Short mmCIF file of C-alpha atoms and ligand atoms in Angstrom, two decimals:
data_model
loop_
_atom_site.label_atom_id
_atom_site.label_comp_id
_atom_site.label_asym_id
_atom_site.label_seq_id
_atom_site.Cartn_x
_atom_site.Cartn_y
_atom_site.Cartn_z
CA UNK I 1 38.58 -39.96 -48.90
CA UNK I 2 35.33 -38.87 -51.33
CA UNK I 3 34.50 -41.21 -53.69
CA UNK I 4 33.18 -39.89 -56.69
CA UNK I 5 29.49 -39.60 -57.28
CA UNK I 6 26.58 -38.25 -59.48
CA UNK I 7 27.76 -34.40 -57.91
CA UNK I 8 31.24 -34.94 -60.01
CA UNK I 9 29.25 -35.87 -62.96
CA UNK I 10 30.58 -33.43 -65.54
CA UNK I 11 27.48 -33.85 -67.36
CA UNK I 12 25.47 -31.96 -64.70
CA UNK I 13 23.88 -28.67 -65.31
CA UNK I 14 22.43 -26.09 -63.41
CA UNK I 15 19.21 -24.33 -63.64
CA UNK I 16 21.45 -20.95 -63.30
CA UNK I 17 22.81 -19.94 -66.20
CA UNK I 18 25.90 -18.67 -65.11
CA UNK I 19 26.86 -22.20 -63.58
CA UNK I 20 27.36 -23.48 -66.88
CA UNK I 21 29.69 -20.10 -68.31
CA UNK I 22 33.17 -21.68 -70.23
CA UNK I 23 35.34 -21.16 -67.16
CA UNK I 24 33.63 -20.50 -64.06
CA UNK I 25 34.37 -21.49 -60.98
CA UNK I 26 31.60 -22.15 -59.46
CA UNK I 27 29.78 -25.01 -61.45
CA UNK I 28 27.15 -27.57 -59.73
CA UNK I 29 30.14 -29.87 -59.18
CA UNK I 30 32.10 -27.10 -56.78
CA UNK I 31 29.21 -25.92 -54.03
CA UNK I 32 32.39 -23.82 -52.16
CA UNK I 33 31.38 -22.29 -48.80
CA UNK I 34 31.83 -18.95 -47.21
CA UNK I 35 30.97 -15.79 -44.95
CA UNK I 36 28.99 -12.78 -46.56
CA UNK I 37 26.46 -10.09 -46.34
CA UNK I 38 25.02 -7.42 -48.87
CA UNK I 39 28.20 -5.17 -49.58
CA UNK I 40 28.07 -1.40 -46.99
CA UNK I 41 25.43 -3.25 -45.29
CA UNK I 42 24.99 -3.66 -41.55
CA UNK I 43 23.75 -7.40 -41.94
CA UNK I 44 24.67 -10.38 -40.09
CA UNK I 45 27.34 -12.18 -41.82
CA UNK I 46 26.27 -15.45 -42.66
CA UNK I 47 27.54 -18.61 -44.51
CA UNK I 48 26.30 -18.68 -48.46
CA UNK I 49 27.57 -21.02 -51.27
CA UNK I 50 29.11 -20.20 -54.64
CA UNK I 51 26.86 -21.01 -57.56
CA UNK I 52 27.56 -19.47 -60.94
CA UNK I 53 27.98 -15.68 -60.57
CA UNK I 54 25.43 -15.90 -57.10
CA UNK I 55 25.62 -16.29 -53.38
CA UNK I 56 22.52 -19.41 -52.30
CA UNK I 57 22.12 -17.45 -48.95
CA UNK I 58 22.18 -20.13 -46.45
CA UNK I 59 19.94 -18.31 -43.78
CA UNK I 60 17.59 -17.91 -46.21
CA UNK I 61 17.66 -21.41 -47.39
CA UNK I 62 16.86 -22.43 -44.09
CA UNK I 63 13.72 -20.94 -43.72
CA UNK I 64 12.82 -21.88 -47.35
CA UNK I 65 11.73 -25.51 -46.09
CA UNK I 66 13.54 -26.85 -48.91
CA UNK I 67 15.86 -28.78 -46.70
CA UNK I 68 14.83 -31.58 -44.07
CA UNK I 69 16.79 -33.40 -41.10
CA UNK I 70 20.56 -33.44 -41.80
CA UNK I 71 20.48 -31.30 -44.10
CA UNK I 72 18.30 -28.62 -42.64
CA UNK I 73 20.04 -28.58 -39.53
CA UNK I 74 23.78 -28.71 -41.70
CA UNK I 75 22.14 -25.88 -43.31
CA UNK I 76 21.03 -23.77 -40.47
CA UNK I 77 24.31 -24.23 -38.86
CA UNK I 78 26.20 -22.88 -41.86
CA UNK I 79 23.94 -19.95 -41.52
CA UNK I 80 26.16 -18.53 -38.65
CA UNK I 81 28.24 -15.74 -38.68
CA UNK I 82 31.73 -18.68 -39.26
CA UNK I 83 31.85 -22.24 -40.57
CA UNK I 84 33.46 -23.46 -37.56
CA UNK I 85 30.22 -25.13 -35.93
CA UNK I 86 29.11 -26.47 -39.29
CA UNK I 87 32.74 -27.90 -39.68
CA UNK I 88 32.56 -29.48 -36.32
CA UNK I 89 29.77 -31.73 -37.11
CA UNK I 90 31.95 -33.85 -39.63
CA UNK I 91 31.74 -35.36 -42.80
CA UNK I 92 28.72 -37.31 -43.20
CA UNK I 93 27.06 -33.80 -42.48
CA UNK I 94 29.31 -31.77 -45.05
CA UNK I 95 28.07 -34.54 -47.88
CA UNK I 96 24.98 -34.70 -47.01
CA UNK I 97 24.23 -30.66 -47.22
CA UNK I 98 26.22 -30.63 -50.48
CA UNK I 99 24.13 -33.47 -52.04
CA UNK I 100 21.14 -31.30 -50.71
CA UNK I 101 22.68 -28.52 -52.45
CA UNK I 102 23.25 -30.17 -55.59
CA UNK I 103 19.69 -31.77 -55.78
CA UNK I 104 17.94 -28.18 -55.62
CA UNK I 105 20.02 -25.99 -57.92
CA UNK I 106 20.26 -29.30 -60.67
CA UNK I 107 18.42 -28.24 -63.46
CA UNK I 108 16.13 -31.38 -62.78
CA UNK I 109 14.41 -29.62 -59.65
CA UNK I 110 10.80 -28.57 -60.38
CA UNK I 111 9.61 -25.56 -61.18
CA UNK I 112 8.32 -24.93 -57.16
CA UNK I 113 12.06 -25.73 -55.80
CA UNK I 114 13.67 -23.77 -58.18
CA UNK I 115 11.64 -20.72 -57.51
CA UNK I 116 11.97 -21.40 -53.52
CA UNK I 117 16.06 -21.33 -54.02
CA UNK I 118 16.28 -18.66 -56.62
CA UNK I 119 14.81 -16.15 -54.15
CA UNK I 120 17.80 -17.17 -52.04
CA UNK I 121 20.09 -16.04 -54.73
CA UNK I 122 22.29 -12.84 -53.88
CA UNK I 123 24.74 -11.84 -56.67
CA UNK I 124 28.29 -12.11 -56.26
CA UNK I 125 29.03 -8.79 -57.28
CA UNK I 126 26.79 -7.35 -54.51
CA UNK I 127 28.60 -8.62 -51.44
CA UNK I 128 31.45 -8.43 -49.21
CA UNK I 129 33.00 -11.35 -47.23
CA UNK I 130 34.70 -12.07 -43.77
CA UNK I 131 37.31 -14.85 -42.90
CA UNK I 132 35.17 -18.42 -43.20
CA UNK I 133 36.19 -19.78 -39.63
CA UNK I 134 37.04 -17.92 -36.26
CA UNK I 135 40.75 -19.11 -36.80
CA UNK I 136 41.83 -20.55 -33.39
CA UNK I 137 45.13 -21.24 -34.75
CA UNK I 138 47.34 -20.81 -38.08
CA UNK I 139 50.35 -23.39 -38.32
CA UNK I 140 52.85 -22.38 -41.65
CA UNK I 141 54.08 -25.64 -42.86
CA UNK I 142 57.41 -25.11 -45.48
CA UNK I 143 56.23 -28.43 -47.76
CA UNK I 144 57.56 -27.99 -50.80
CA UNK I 145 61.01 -29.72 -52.22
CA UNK I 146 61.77 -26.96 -55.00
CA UNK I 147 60.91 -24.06 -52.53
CA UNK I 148 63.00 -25.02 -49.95
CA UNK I 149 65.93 -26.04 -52.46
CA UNK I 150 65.21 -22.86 -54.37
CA UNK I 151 65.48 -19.96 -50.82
CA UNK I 152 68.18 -22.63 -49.02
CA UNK I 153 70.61 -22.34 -52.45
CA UNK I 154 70.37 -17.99 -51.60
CA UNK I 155 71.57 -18.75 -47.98
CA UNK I 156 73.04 -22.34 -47.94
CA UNK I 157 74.54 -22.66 -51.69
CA UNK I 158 76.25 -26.46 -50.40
CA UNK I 159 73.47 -27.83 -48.60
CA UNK I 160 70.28 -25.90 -49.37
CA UNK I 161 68.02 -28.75 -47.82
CA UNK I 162 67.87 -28.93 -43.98
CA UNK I 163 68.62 -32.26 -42.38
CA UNK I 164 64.78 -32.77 -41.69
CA UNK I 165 63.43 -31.83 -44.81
CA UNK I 166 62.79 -34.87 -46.12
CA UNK I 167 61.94 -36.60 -43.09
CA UNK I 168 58.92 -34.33 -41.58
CA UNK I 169 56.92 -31.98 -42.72
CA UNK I 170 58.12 -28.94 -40.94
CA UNK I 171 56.14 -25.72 -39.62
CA UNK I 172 55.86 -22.64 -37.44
CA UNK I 173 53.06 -21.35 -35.82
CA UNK I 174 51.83 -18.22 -37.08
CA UNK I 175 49.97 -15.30 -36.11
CA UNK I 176 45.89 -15.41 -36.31
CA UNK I 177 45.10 -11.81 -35.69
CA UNK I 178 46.56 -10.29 -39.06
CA UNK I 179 44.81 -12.74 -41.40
CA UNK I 180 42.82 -10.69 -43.50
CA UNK I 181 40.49 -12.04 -46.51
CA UNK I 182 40.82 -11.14 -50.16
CA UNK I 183 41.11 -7.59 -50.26
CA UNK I 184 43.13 -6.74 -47.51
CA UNK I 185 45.28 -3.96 -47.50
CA UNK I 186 48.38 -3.75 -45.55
CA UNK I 187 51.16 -1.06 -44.22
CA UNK I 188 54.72 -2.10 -45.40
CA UNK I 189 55.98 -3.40 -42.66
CA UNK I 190 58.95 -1.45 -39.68
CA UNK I 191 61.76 -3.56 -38.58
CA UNK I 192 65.32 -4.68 -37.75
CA UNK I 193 67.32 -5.71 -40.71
CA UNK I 194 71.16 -6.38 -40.95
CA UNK I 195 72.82 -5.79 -44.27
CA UNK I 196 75.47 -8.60 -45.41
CA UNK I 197 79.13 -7.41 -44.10
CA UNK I 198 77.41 -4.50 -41.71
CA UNK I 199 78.39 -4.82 -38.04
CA UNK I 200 74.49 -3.95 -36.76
CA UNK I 201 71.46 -3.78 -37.86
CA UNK I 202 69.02 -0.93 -38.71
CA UNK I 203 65.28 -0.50 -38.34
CA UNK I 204 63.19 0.64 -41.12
CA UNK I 205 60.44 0.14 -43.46
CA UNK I 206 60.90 -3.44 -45.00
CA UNK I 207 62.91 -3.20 -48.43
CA UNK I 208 62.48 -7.21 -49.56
CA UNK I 209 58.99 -7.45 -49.29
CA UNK I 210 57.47 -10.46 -51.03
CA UNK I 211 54.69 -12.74 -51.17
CA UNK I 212 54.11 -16.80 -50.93
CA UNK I 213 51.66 -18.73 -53.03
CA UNK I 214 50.03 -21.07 -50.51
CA UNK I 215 46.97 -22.80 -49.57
CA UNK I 216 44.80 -22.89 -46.67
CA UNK I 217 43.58 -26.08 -45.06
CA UNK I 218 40.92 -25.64 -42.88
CA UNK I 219 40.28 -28.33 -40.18
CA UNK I 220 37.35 -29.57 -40.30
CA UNK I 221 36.57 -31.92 -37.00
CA UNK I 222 39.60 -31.13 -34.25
CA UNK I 223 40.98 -34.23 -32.09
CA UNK I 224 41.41 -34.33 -28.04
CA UNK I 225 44.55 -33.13 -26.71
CA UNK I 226 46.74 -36.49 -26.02
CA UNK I 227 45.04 -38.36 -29.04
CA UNK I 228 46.78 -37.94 -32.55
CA UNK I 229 44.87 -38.48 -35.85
CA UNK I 230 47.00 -41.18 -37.42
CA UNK I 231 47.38 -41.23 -41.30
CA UNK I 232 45.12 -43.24 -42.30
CA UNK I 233 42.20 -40.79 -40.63
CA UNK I 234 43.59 -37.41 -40.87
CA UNK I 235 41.70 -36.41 -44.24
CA UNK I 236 38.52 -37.19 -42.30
CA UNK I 237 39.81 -33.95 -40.47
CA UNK I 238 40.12 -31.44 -43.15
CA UNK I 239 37.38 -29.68 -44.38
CA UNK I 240 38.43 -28.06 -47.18
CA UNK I 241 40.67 -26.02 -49.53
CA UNK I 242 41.55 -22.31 -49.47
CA UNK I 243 44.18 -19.63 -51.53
CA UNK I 244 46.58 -17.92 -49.38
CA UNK I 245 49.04 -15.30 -49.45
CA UNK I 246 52.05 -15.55 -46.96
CA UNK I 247 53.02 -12.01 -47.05
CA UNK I 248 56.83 -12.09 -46.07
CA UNK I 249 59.31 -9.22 -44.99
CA UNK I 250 62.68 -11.11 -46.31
CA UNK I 251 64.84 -8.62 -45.09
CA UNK I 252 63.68 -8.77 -41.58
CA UNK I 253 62.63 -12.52 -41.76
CA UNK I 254 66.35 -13.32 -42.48
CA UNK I 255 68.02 -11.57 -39.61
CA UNK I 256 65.66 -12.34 -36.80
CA UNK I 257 64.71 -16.25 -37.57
CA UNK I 258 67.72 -17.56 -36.25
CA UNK I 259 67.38 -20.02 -33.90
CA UNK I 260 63.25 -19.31 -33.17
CA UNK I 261 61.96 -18.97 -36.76
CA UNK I 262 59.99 -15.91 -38.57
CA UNK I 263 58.58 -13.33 -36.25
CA UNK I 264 57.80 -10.15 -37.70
CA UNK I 265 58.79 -10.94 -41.01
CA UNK I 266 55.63 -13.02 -40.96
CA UNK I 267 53.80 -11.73 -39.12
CA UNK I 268 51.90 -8.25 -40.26
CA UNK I 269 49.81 -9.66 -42.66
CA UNK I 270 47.90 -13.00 -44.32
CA UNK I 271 45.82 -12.82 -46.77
CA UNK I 272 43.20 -15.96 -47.23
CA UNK I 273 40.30 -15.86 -50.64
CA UNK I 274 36.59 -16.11 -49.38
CA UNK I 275 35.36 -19.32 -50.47
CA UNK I 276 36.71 -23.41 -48.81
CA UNK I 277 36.53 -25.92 -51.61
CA UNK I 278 35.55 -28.86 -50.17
CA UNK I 279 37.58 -32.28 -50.24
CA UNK I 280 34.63 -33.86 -51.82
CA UNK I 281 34.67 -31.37 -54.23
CA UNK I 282 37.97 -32.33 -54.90
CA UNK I 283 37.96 -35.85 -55.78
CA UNK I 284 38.25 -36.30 -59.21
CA UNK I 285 41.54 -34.23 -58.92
CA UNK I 286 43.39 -36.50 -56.66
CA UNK I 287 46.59 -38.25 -57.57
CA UNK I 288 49.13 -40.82 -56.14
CA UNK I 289 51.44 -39.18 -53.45
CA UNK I 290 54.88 -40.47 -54.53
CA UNK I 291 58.50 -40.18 -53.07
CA UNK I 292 61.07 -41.13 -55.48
CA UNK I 293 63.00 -44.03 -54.88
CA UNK I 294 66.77 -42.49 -54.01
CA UNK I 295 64.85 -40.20 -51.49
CA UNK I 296 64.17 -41.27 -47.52
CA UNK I 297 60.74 -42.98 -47.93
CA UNK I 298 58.87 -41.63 -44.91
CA UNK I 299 58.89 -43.35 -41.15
CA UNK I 300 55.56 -45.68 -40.55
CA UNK I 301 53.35 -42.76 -39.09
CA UNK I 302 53.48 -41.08 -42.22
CA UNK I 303 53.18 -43.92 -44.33
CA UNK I 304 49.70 -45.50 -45.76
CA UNK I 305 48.70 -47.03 -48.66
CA UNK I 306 45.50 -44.45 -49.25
CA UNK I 307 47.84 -41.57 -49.09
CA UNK I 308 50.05 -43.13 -51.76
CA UNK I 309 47.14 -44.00 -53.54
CA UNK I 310 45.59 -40.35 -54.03
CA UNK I 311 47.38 -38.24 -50.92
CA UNK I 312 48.11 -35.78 -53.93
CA UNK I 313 46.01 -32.87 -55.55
CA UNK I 314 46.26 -31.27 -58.39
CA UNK I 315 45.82 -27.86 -58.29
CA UNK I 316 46.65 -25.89 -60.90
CA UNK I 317 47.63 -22.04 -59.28
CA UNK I 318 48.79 -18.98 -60.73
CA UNK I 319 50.50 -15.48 -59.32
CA UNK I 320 49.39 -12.54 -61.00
CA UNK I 321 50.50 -8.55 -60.03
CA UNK I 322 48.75 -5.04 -60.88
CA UNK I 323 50.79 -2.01 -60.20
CA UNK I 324 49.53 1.81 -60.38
CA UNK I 325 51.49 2.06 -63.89
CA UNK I 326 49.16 -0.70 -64.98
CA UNK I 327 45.68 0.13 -63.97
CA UNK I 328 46.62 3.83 -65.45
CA UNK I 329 47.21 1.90 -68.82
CA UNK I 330 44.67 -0.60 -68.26
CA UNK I 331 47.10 -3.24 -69.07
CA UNK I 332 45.43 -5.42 -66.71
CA UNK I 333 47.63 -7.48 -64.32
CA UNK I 334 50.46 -9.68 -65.24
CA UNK I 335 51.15 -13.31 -64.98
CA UNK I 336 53.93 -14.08 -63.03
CA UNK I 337 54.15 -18.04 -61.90
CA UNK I 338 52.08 -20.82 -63.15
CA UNK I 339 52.26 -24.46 -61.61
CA UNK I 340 50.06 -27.26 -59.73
CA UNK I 341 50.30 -28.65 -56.02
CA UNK I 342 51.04 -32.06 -57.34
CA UNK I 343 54.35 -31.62 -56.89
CA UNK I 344 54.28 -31.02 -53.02
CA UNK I 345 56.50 -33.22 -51.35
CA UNK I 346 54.54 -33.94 -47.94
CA UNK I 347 50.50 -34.65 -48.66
CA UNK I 348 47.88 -32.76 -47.22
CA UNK I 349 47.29 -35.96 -44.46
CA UNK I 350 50.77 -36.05 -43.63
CA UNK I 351 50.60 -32.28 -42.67
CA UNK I 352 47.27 -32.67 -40.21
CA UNK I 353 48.85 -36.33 -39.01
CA UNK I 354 52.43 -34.62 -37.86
CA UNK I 355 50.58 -31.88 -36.36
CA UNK I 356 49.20 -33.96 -34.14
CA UNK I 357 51.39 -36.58 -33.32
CA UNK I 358 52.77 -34.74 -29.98
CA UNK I 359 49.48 -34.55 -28.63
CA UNK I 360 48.22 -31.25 -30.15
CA UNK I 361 44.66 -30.63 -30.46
CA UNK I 362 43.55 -29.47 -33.81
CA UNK I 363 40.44 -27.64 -33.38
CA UNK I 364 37.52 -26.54 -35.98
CA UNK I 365 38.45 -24.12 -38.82
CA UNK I 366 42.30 -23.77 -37.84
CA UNK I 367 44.34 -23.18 -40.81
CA UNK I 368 47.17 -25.16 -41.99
CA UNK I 369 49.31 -23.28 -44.64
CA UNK I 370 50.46 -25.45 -47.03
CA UNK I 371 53.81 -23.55 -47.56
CA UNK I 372 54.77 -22.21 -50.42
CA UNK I 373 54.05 -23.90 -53.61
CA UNK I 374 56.79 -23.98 -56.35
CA UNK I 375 57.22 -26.68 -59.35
CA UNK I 376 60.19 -28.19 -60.74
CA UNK I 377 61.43 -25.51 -63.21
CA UNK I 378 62.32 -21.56 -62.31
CA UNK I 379 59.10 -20.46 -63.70
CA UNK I 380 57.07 -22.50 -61.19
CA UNK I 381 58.49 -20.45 -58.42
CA UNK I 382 55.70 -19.46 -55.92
CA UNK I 383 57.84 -16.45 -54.53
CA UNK I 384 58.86 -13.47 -55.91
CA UNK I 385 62.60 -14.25 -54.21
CA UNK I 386 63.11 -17.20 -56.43
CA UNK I 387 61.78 -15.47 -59.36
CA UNK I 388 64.74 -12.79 -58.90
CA UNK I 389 67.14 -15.21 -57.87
CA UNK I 390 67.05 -13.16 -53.78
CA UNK I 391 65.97 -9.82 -55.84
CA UNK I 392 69.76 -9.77 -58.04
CA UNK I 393 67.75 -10.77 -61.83
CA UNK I 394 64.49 -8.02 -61.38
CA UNK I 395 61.92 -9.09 -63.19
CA UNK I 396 60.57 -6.86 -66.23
CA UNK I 397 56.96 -7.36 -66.29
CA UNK I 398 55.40 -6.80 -70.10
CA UNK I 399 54.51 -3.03 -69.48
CA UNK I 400 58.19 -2.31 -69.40
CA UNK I 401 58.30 -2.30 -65.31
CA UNK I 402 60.92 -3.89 -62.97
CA UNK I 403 60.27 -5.64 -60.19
CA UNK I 404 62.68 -7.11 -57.52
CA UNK I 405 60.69 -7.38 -54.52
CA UNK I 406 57.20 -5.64 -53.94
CA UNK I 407 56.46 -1.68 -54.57
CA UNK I 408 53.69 0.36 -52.36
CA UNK I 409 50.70 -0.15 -54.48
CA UNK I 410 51.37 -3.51 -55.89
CA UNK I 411 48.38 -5.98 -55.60
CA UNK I 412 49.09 -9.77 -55.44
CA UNK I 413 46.78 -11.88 -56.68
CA UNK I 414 46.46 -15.90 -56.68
CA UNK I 415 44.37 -18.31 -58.64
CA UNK I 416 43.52 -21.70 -58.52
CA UNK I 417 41.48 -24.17 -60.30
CA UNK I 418 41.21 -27.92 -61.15
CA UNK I 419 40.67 -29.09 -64.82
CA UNK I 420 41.19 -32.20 -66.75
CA UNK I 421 38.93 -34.08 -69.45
CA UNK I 422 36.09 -36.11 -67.71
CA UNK I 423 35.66 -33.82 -65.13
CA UNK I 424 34.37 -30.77 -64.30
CA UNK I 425 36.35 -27.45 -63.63
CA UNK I 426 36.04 -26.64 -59.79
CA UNK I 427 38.06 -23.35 -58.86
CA UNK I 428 38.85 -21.36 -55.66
CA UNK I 429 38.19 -17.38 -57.12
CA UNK I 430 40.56 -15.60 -56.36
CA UNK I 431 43.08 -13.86 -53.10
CA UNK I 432 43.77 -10.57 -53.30
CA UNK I 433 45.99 -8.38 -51.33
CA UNK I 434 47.81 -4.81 -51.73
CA UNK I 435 50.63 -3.12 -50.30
CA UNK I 436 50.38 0.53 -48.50
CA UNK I 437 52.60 2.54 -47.77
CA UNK I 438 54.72 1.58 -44.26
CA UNK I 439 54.17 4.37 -41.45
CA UNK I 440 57.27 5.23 -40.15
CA1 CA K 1 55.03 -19.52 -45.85
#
């Protein structure tokens, strides 16, 4: 794990004005990485980091000579077109070009430096992103206690929990190709569904279409096939933090995931936001990972005393929707979930460690899904099918609209941020995604 150092000092400024705006994401203390270029450009796509309401271009910063050994040649490999090759080379490297980083935009840099990085400065506003990583692989993990209580009490009323819940963090592997970044648009979705009490199914255009409030962990240094990352090590793995949307087709999801798991109700579309927080960034916002005491504690592998110590984050993450009738009334989009990540009943370590425990080889920037994220009460529901109790309560958003599953036009958006007193607010921006019309 990150220790905390003088880049978590809350007290730090940056020479940018905008760092220092009441609620921006992208303080001194954050230094998030991603892909861009100038927006309708034909530029290569290179890797920049979020400062204020700017872009420090991280080609450009290379040739600036502002950086020297491990940090120049961090620098100039985040410069290419995906993070994976700057992810491979670990976390000694990732520190070291964030304390770099943090050096030359602190408002202590002299007037020379300051002038060097500014002209590496791209606004925000003006560009357009791609996924961080080449995604080898995508692996949906299903993490979270009230979630699965929450969707097994629709199907399972009894016995909600499966047997292995509690014992292993369970997954799927997803699907790479549809992974879009904030932004995406997507075509409702065709397929099999079989009404309750019909005698076959029918095909269609998806009528249960919902979204998930995940995040993304991005692997950071992979591990030979044949050699697992045991507990103790698997944070040393992970590079960083994403949003992401787990677009999900209940109707057809339902039918076909007996006995193989989701197929196409999963499949069509992902949506991921632009920028990885870094674990380092995320330090001051660790907790204790705890398992209360009438639950199974968890079998040796996934046991160790750091992850009890801080194997827990919190992030605080919000779902917000825009519909048509909105934007024509400017009403602006409407808050529909609010809770943190703390309450996430396997750790982030836990996920990588089980992952690998058969022998499977993580490699740079796969994503891990962290399944969906709900809290303890109904509001904290990070899908729109526990929010409508499987679409029978609709909810009535503020403008007067109902909602039981998703409408063509309806964005999704998530938020996330860290906060508390003493520290610094890092957040992620934001993941956006809207539904088109299906083709038929
Ligand atoms: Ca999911």
């Amino acid at each position: 794990m990150f220790k905390l150092n003088h880049t978590h000092d809350p007290a730090a400024t940056c020479w940018l004005a905008s760092a220092q705006t009441a609620g921006c994401d992208f303080p001194i203390q954050n230094l998030p990485f991603g892909v861009f270029r100038l927006r309708g450009s034909n530029q290569a796509f290179r890797g920049g980091v979020a400062i204020g309401d700017q872009v420090v271009d991280m080609a450009a910063l290379c040739a600036s000579g502002t950086l020297s050994s491990l940090a120049a040649l961090a620098c100039e490999t985040c410069a290419q077109s995906s993070l994976n090759d700057f992810m491979a080379l670990g976390p000694q490297a990732w520190q070291t070009l964030r304390h770099a980083l943090f050096a030359l935009l602190h408002t202590s840099a002299d007037a020379v430096t300051q002038g060097k990085v500014q002209a590496c400065l791209i606004p925000q506003c003006a560009i357009e992103h791609k996924l961080p990583t080449r995604i080898g692989d995508y692996t949906d993990f299903y993490t979270s206690i009230d979630h699965a209580t929450n969707v097994g009490k629709l199907i399972r009323p009894d016995d909600p929990l499966s047997a292995n819940f509690q014992w292993l963090p369970i997954a799927y592997h997803g699907r790479v190709s549809s992974i879009g970044v904030s932004g995406q648009q997507f075509r409702r979705p065709m397929g099999q569904s079989m009404a309750p009490g019909a005698k076959a199914p029918v095909y269609g255009a998806c009528a249960r279409l919902d979204y998930e409030l995940e995040l993304a962990i991005y692997v950071g240094q992979g591990n030979r096939q044949g050699e697992p990352v045991s507990l103790a090590q698997a944070e040393n793995h992970i590079f960083g933090i994403s949003l992401l949307n787990d677009w999900s087709a209940r109707d057809h999801q339902f039918w076909e995931m007996t006995p193989l798991g989701p197929f196409l109700g999963k499949n069509f579309a992902t949506t991921v936001s632009p920028w990885i927080v870094t674990l380092e960034a995320l330090a001051p916002y660790r907790l204790p990972w705890n398992r209360p005491a009438d639950h199974p504690q968890p079998l040796a592998y996934l046991e160790d005393a750091g992850n009890r110590d801080h194997g827990a984050l919190d992030i605080q993450l919000e779902v917000w929707m825009d519909t048509a009738q909105r934007q024509a009334q400017q009403a602006g989009p409407a808050k529909l979930t609010h809770t943190s990540f703390k309450h996430q009943y396997w750790s982030i370590a836990q996920m990588l460690t089980q992952h690998t425990v058969g022998g499977c080889n993580l490699q740079s920037g796969d994503v891990l899904g962290s399944g969906t994220i709900s809290g303890p009460t109904a509001q904290e529901a990070g899908a729109m099918i526990e929010l409508t109790q499987g679409g029978r309560q609709p909810l009535r958003l503020d403008n007067g609209e109902e909602r039981a599953f998703l409408q063509d036009g309806d964005s999704v958006i998530l938020r996330g941020w860290c906060e508390k007193p003493g520290a610094a607010r890092v957040g992620f921006g934001e993941c956006r995604g809207q539904v088109l019309p299906a083709i038929a």
